[in-house]
């Protein structure tokens, strides 16, 4: 049995514009929802951008992308996943014509990737709906969002399709059920949002995603369009059949999103759920036809698994957007995300069995507090905990490959420290590169290679053969 990963396996890292670019009003950009979310999803948005929002400056990637990409190239990245900030290209979101200066930035970024041998993987919408669309339309609750998104996606395909083959329509599209503002640009507070409006927004996003897939394939049938979902396997808390069923139900809430993307229609269990909620969706004649444009691959983030229980008295814990009942057998990160490398093998196998589409692990990583120390005269972080997490999860990818699963690539979340999506902290660090910036906004923004930098470089250099 060979240890190496398949030839051409894409190795790299993933980021999102709002979490690292900064320059939030530069070259014609207007605010996105992120610019009024200084506490992430932990607190309601502010009326206007406030100076305590670390995302306004991010890690200044907008001005430092060349040297940051040099660091990624030094690690041997063959892929780099980033998002386009919608509000750079269509600052309000409902304009007729795009902002040329915004497009020009991504021209430069794409060329900088290509010249360093990195395949760009672009997320079209990563939790950064233009603020105007959230405020004036209530985000994806409004059907007109489909047309705005189509225009935006078409603009990107027409401009970049000659250089960019891999595209993801929406980051973690299933997160809208749990974080409606973050993932759906929905201004109505979650507690006040009716199931009808929430699921109508889900429908609009799914139609928009399928429509973007159609547009992309019309422009160039060779383009690879993927959906992107949070993968969070749910284990029954006990062997009681009722817990097994509860776990299945929990997983299905998420799986439904990729089911629609892969099969082109709503699954029966999802329609039943709508009926039980008393939700009758407003579906236009052409919507069901549009949904038939299925994706070329399924991409996902994987950070943790959860448990499920039929007992309503069992309380959920913290975790990536959705959370779940804690698993008594697993350790947790400082932020309560449970660490479960085997879960990645389970997800890869389950997804492959379910849809038979190629898979792409586009996010995986460990958020931790790092300490900058001096070793052999240079500043670094001795992050053995991150190396351990990385290695264990990559071993699971290798096992899945051996199981016969078609996996195209692996992009670690936040190869350089970025602002956290859920908490808007910088102290929740994922990077192989340390950025000198603190939660209070102080710091020089200098970059330092961590110990994990060399570890990932060695793994990539050996095409995964030396994982142990
Ligand atoms: C995913 C998001 C990312 C990213 C990651 C880590 O849900 O797609 O944007 O931030 O989680 O989460 P956090 O930053 O909250 O630690």
mmCIF file of C-alpha atoms in Angstrom, residues 2-5 11 398 458-468:
data_model
loop_
_atom_site.group_PDB
_atom_site.id
_atom_site.type_symbol
_atom_site.label_atom_id
_atom_site.label_comp_id
_atom_site.label_asym_id
_atom_site.label_seq_id
_atom_site.Cartn_x
_atom_site.Cartn_y
_atom_site.Cartn_z
ATOM 1 C CA UNK A 2 1.485 3.341 -0.993
ATOM 2 C CA UNK A 3 1.700 6.103 1.554
ATOM 3 C CA UNK A 4 1.786 8.926 -0.957
ATOM 4 C CA UNK A 5 -1.309 10.864 -1.924
ATOM 5 C CA UNK A 11 -2.317 20.945 -1.099
ATOM 6 C CA UNK A 398 -5.133 8.998 3.462
ATOM 7 C CA UNK A 458 7.680 18.657 4.749
ATOM 8 C CA UNK A 459 4.319 16.909 4.377
ATOM 9 C CA UNK A 460 3.636 18.636 1.069
ATOM 10 C CA UNK A 461 7.180 18.033 -0.188
ATOM 11 C CA UNK A 462 6.663 14.306 0.346
ATOM 12 C CA UNK A 463 3.156 14.411 -1.156
ATOM 13 C CA UNK A 464 1.875 13.034 2.129
ATOM 14 C CA UNK A 465 4.141 9.973 2.119
ATOM 15 C CA UNK A 466 5.882 10.875 5.380
ATOM 16 C CA UNK A 467 2.901 11.304 7.677
ATOM 17 C CA UNK A 468 3.969 8.318 9.738
#
